[in-house]
Short mmCIF file of C-alpha atoms in Angstrom, two decimals:
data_model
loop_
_atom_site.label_atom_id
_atom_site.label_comp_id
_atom_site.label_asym_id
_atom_site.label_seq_id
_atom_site.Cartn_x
_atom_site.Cartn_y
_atom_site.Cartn_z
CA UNK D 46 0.00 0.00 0.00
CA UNK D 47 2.59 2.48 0.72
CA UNK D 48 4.66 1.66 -1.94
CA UNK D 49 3.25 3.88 -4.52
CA UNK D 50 3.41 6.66 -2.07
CA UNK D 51 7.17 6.23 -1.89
CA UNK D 52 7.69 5.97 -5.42
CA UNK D 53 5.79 8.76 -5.78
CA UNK D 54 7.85 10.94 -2.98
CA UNK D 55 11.15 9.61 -4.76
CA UNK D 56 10.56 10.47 -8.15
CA UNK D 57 9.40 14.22 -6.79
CA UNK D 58 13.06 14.13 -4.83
CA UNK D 59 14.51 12.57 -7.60
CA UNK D 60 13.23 15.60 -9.79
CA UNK D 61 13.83 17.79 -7.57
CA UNK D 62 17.39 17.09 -7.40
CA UNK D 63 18.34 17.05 -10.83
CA UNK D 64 16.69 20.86 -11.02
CA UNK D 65 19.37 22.03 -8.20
CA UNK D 66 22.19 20.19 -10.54
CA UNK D 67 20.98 21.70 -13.41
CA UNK D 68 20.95 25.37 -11.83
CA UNK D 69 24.35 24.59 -9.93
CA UNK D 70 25.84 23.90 -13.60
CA UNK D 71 24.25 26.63 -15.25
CA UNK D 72 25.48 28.46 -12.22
CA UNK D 73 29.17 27.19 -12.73
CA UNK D 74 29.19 27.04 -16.70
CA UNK D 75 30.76 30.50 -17.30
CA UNK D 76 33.66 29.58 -14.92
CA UNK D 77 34.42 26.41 -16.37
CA UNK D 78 34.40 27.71 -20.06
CA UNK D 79 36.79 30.51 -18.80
CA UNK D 80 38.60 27.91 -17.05
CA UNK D 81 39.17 25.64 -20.09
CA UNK D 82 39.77 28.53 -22.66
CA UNK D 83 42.77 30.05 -20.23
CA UNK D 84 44.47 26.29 -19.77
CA UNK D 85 45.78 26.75 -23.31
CA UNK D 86 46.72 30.01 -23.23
CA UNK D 87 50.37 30.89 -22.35
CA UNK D 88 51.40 32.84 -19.57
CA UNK D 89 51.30 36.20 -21.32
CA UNK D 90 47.97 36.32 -21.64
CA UNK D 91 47.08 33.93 -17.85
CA UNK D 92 49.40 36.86 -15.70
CA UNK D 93 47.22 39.88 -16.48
CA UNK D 94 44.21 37.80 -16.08
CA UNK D 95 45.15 36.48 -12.86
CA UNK D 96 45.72 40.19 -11.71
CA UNK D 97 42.43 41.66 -13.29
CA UNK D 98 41.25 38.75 -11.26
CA UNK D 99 43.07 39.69 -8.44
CA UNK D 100 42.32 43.29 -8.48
CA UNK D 101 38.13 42.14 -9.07
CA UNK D 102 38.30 40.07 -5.46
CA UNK D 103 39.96 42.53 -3.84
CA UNK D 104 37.55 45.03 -4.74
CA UNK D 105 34.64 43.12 -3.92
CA UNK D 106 36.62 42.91 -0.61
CA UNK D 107 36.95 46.31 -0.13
CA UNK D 108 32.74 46.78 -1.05
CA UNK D 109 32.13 44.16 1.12
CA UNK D 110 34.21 45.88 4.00
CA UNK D 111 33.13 49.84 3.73
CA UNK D 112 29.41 48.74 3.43
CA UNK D 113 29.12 46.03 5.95
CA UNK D 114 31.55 47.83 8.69
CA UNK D 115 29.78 50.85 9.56
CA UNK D 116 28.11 52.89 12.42
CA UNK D 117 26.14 56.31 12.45
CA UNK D 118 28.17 57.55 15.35
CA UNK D 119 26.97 59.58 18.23
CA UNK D 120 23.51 59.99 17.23
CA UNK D 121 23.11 62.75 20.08
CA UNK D 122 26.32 64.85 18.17
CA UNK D 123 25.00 67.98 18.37
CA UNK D 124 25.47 68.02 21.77
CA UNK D 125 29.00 68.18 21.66
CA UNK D 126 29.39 71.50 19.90
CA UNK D 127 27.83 73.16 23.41
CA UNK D 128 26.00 76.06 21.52
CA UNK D 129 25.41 78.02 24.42
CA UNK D 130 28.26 78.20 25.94
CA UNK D 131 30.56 77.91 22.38
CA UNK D 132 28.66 80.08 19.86
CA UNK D 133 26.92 83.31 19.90
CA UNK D 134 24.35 84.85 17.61
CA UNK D 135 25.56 84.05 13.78
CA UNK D 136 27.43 87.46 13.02
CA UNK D 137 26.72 89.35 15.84
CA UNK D 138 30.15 91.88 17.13
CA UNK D 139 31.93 89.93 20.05
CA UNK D 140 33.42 91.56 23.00
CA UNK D 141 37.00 91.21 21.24
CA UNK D 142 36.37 92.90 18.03
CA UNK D 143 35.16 89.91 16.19
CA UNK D 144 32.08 88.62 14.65
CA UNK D 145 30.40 85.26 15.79
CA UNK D 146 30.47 82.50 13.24
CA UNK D 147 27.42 80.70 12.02
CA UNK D 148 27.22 77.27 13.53
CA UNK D 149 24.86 76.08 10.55
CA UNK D 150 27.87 76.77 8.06
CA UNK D 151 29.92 74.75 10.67
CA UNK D 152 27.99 71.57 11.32
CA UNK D 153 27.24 71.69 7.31
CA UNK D 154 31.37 71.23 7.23
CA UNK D 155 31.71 68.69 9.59
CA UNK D 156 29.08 66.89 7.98
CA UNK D 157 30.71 66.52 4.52
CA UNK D 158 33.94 65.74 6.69
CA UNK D 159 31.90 62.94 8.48
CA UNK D 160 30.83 61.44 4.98
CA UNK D 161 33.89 62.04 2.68
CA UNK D 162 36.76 61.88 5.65
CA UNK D 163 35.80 59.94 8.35
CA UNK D 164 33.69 57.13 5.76
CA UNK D 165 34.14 56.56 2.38
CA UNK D 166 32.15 57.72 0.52
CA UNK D 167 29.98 54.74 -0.72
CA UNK D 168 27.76 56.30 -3.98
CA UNK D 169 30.94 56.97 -5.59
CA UNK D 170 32.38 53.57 -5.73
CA UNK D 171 32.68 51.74 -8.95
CA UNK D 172 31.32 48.54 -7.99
CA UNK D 173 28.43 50.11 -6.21
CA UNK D 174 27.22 51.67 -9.02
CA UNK D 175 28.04 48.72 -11.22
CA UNK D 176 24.85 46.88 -8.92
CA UNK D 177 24.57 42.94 -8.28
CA UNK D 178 25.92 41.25 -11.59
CA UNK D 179 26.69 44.21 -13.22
CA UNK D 180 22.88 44.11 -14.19
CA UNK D 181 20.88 45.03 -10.92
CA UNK D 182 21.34 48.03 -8.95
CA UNK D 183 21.84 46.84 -5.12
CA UNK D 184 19.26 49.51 -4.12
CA UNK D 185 16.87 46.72 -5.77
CA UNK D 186 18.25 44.20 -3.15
CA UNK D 187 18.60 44.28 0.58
CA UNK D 188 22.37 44.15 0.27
CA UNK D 189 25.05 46.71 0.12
CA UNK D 190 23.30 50.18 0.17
CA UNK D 191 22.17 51.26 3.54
CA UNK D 192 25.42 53.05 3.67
CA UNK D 193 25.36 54.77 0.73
CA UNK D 194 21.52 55.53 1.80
CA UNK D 195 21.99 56.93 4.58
CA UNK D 196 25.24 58.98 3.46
CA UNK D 197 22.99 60.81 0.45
CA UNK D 198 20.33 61.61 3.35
CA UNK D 199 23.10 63.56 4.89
CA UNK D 200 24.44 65.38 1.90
CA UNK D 201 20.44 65.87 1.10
CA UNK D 202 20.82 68.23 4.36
CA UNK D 203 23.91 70.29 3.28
CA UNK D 204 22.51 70.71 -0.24
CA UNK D 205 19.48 72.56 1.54
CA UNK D 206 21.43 74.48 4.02
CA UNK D 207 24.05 75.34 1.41
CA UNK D 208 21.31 76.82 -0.46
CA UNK D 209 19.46 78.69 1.81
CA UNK D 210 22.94 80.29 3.03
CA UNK D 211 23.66 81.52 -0.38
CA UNK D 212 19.82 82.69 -1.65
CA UNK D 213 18.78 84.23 1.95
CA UNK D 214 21.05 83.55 5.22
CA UNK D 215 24.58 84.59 3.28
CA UNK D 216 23.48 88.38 2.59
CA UNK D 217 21.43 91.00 4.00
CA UNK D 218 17.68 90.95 2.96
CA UNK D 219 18.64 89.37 -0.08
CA UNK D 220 19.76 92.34 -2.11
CA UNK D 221 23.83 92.58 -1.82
CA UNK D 222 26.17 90.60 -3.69
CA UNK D 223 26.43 86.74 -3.22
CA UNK D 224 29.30 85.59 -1.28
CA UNK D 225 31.58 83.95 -3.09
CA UNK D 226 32.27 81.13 -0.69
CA UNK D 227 28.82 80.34 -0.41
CA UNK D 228 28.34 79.94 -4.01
CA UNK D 229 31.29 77.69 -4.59
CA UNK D 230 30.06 75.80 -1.42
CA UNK D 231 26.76 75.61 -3.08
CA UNK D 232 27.94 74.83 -6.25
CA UNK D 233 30.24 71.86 -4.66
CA UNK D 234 28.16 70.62 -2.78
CA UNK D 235 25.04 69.99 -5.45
CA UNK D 236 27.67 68.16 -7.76
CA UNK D 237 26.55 64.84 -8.70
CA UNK D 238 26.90 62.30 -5.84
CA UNK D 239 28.01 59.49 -7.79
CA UNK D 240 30.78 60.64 -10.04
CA UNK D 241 34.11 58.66 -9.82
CA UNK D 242 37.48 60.52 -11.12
CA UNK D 243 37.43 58.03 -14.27
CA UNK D 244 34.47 58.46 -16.84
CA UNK D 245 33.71 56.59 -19.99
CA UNK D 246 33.05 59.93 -21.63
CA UNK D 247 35.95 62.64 -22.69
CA UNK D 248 37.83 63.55 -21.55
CA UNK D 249 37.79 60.73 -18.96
CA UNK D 250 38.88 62.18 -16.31
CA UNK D 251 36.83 64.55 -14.07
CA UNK D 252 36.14 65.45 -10.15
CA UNK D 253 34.90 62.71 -7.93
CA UNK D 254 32.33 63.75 -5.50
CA UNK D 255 34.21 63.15 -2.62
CA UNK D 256 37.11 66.01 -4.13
CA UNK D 257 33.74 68.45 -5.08
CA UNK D 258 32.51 67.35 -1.05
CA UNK D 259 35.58 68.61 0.21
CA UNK D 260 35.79 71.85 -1.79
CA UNK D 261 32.34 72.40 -0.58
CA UNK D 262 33.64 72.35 3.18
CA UNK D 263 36.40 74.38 2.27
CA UNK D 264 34.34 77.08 1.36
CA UNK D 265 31.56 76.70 4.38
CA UNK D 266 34.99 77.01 6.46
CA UNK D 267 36.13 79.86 4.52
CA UNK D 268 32.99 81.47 4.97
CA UNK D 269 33.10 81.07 8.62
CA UNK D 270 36.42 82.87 8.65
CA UNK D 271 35.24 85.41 6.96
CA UNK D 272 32.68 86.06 9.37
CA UNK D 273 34.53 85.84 12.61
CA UNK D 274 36.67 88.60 10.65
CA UNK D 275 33.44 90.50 10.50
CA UNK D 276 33.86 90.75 6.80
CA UNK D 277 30.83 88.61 5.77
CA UNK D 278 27.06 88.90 6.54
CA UNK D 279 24.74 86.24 8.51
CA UNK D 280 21.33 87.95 8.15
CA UNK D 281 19.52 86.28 10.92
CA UNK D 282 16.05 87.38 10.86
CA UNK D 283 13.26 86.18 11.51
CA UNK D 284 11.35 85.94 7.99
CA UNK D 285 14.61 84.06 7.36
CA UNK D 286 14.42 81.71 9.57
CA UNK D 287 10.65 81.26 8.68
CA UNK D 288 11.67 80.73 5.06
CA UNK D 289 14.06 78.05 6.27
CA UNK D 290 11.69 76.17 8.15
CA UNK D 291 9.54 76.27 4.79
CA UNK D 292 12.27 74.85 2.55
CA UNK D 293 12.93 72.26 5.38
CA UNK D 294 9.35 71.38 5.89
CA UNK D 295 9.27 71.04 1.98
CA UNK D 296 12.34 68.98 1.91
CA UNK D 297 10.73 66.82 4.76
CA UNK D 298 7.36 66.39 3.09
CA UNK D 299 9.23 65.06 -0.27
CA UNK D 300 10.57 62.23 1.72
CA UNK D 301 7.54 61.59 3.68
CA UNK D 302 5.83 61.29 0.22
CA UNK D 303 8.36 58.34 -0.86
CA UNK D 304 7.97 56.66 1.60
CA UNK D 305 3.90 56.30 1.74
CA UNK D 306 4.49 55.25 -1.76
CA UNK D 307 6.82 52.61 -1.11
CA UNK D 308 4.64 51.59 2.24
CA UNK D 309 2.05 51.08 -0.68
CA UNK D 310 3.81 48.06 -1.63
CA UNK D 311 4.22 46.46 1.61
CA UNK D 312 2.95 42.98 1.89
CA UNK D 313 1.78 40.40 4.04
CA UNK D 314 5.72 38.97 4.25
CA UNK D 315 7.16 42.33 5.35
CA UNK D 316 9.88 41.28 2.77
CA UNK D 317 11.20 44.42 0.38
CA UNK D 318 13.73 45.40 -1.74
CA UNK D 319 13.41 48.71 -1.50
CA UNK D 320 12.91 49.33 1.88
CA UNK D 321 16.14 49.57 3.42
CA UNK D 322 17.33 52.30 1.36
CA UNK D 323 14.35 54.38 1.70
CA UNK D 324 14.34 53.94 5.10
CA UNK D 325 18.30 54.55 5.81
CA UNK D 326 17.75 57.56 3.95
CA UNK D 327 15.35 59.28 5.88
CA UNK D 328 17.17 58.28 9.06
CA UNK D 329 20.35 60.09 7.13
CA UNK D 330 18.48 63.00 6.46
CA UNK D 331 16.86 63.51 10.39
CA UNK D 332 20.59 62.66 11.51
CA UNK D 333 21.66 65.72 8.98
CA UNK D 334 18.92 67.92 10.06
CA UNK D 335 19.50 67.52 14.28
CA UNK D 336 22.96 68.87 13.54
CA UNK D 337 21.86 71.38 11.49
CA UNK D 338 18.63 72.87 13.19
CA UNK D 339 20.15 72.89 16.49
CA UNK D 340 22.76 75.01 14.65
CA UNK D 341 19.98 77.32 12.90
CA UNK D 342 18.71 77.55 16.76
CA UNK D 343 22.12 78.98 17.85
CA UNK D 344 22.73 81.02 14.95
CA UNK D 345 19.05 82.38 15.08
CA UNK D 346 19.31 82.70 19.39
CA UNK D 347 18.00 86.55 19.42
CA UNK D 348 14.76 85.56 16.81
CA UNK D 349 14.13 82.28 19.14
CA UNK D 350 14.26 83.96 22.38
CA UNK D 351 12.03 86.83 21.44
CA UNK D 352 9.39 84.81 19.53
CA UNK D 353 9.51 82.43 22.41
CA UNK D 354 9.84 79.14 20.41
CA UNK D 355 12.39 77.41 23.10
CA UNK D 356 9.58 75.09 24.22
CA UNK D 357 8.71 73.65 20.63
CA UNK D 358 12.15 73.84 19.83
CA UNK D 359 12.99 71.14 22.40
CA UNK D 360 10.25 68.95 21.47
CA UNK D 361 11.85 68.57 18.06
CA UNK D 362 15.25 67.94 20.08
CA UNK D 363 13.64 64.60 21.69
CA UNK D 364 11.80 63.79 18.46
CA UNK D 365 14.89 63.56 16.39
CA UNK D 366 16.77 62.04 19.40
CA UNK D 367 13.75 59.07 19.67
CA UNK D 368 13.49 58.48 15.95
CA UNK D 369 17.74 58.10 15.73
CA UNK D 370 17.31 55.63 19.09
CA UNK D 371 15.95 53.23 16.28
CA UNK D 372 18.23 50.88 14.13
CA UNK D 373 16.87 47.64 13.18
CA UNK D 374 18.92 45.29 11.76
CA UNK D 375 17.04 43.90 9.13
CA UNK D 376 13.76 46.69 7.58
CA UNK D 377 10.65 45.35 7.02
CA UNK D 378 7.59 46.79 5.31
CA UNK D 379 4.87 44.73 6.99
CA UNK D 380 1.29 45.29 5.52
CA UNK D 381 -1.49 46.56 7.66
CA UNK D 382 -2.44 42.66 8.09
CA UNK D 383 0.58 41.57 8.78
CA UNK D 384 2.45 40.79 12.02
CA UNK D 385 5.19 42.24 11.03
CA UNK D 386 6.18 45.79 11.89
CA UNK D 387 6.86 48.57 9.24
CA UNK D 388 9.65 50.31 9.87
CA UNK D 389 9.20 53.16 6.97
CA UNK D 390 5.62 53.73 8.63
CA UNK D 391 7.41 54.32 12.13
CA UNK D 392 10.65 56.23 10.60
CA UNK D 393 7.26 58.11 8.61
CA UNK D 394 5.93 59.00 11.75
CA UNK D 395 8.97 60.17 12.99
CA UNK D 396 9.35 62.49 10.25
CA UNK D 397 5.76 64.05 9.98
CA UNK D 398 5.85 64.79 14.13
CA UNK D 399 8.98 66.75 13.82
CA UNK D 400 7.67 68.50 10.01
CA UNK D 401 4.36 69.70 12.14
CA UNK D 402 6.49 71.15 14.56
CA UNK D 403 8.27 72.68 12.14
CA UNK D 404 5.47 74.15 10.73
CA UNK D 405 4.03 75.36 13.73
CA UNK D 406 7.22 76.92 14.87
CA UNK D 407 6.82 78.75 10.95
CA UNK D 408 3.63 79.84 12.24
CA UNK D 409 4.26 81.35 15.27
CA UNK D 410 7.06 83.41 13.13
CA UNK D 411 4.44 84.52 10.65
CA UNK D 412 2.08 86.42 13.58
#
């Protein structure tokens, strides 16, 4: 009786294996038709290969290393730069003689430094860009770009801020000249974010990102000298600083719109592609934007003291310091029915509490 059964079960395993030795020799056929093509060859032509080979693994090694080996740091940095105590009112006289620097150009600078000296700078890599296979981008996978996610959302933050110095914050009520280290900061820092040294187009040779990244902070730091020499402006009004908190709310809402469309693909699995890069880069951009509006609240002290936004200023504080408490190792983007958690809708929710703040913050301004 149970001997049909059995044949039955061993022809399905029988089946089954000869699929997984048919996919492990499709799997190995390129190798072993390289392999048999280089045994005749002499060793003219099997010593470069062997070092193009070389060089290939040890690339993949060094992928493998600066996107698998990597922390955000002190997530609670802005801390450390003691604004109170440290920095003054962004181009207001000192008792020496000298002008206060901005803290927003500063923390701008150290963030570049953070992604282009401290880390490498992961977007710009060859192999990164090349994807899985030379055919799929890894931000299509769940392997090998939360770094490089969460390294744009940064630089997303000093594109803004490098901006708004240079239209508003850089010159007084918008109508003198453009300073000319904000503009070449602005200019560096908007460069494209991918761009190696080597391109396949002439003249094949250009400025990487990370060079244009560090010109960039050059020129914030530039700035900054200028202004302690009292020979720049910092226009810190408070129309400004409303118009910032618009362009940061805007910046805010763009992301919070990505992500409810990619939470519009979760399923029942939680399992997605996509997620971990949208979600890495919203945690890179709230990481960017603690340094840099608890800078704006130093450099803007006089508007944020009279306007009496100190209370809503630290709720945004503990908001950005509760959403950065969260890493998860793995991201999921659970449906509604699912038992597993989304982690874009909590990042989301992260990101829409501190935007209404934001805006509210805008509002009181506007009275």
């Amino acid at each position: 009786m149970l001997d049909p059964i059995i044949a039955f079960f061993s022809r399905i395993f029988e089946l089954i294996g000869r699929g997984i030795g048919h996919f492990i020799a499709w799997l190995l056929w390129p190798f072993i038709a390289f392999r048999n093509w280089l045994r005749g060859r002499g060793w003219f032509v099997k010593i470069p290969v062997f070092l193009i080979l070389i060089a290939i693994v040890f690339s993949y090694g060094y992928l493998i290393y600066i996107t698998q080996f990597w922390s955000i740091g002190d997530p609670n940095y802005p801390e450390r730069y003691a604004f109170q105590t440290e920095y003054g009112a962004a181009g207001s006289q000192s008792g020496d003689g000298t002008c206060e620097p901005s803290a927003m150009a500063q923390v701008a600078a150290d963030l570049i430094d953070k992604n282009v000296n401290q880390e490498h700078w992961v977007p710009s890599n060859p192999l990164s860009k090349a994807g899985f296979a030379f055919v799929i981008d890894w931000k299509d996978t769940p392997f090998f770009d939360n770094k490089a996610a969460f390294q744009l959302g940064i630089n997303q933050t000093v594109r803004r801020t490098t901006v708004e110095l240079v239209d508003r914050l850089g010159r007084v009520r918008g109508t003198s000249s453009i300073n000319q280290n904000l503009q070449e900061a602005r200019e560096a820092a908007n460069y494209r974010e991918d761009a190696w040294f080597i391109t396949l187009s002439p003249p094949f040779l250009q400025p990487s990102t990370q060079a244009r990244l560090r010109d960039a902070r050059k020129s914030l730091l530039a700035f900054n000298q200028e202004l302690k020499g009292c020979k720049a402006e910092f226009d810190a009004r408070a129309d400004n600083l409303m118009q910032f908190f618009d362009r940061v709310t805007a910046d805010i809402g763009s992301t919070s719109e990505i992500l409810q469309r990619r939470m519009e693909q979760s399923n029942f699995t939680g399992f997605d592609a996509r997620a971990d890069d949208r979600f890495w880069f919203t945690f890179g951009q709230l990481y960017g934007y603690y340094g840099i509006l608890s800078a704006a609240r130093s450099d803007f002290r006089d508007v944020v003291a009279q306007r009496n936004l100190n209370a809503i200023w630290d709720r945004v504080d503990e908001q950005l310091q509760d959403a950065l408490k969260v890493r998860p190792p793995f991201i999921a983007n659970g449906s509604a029915s699912s038992l597993i958690k989304s982690h874009l809708e909590s990042i989301g929710f992260d990101l829409l509490r501190v935007r209404s703040n934001l805006v509210e913050m805008r509002d009181v301004l506007e009275r």
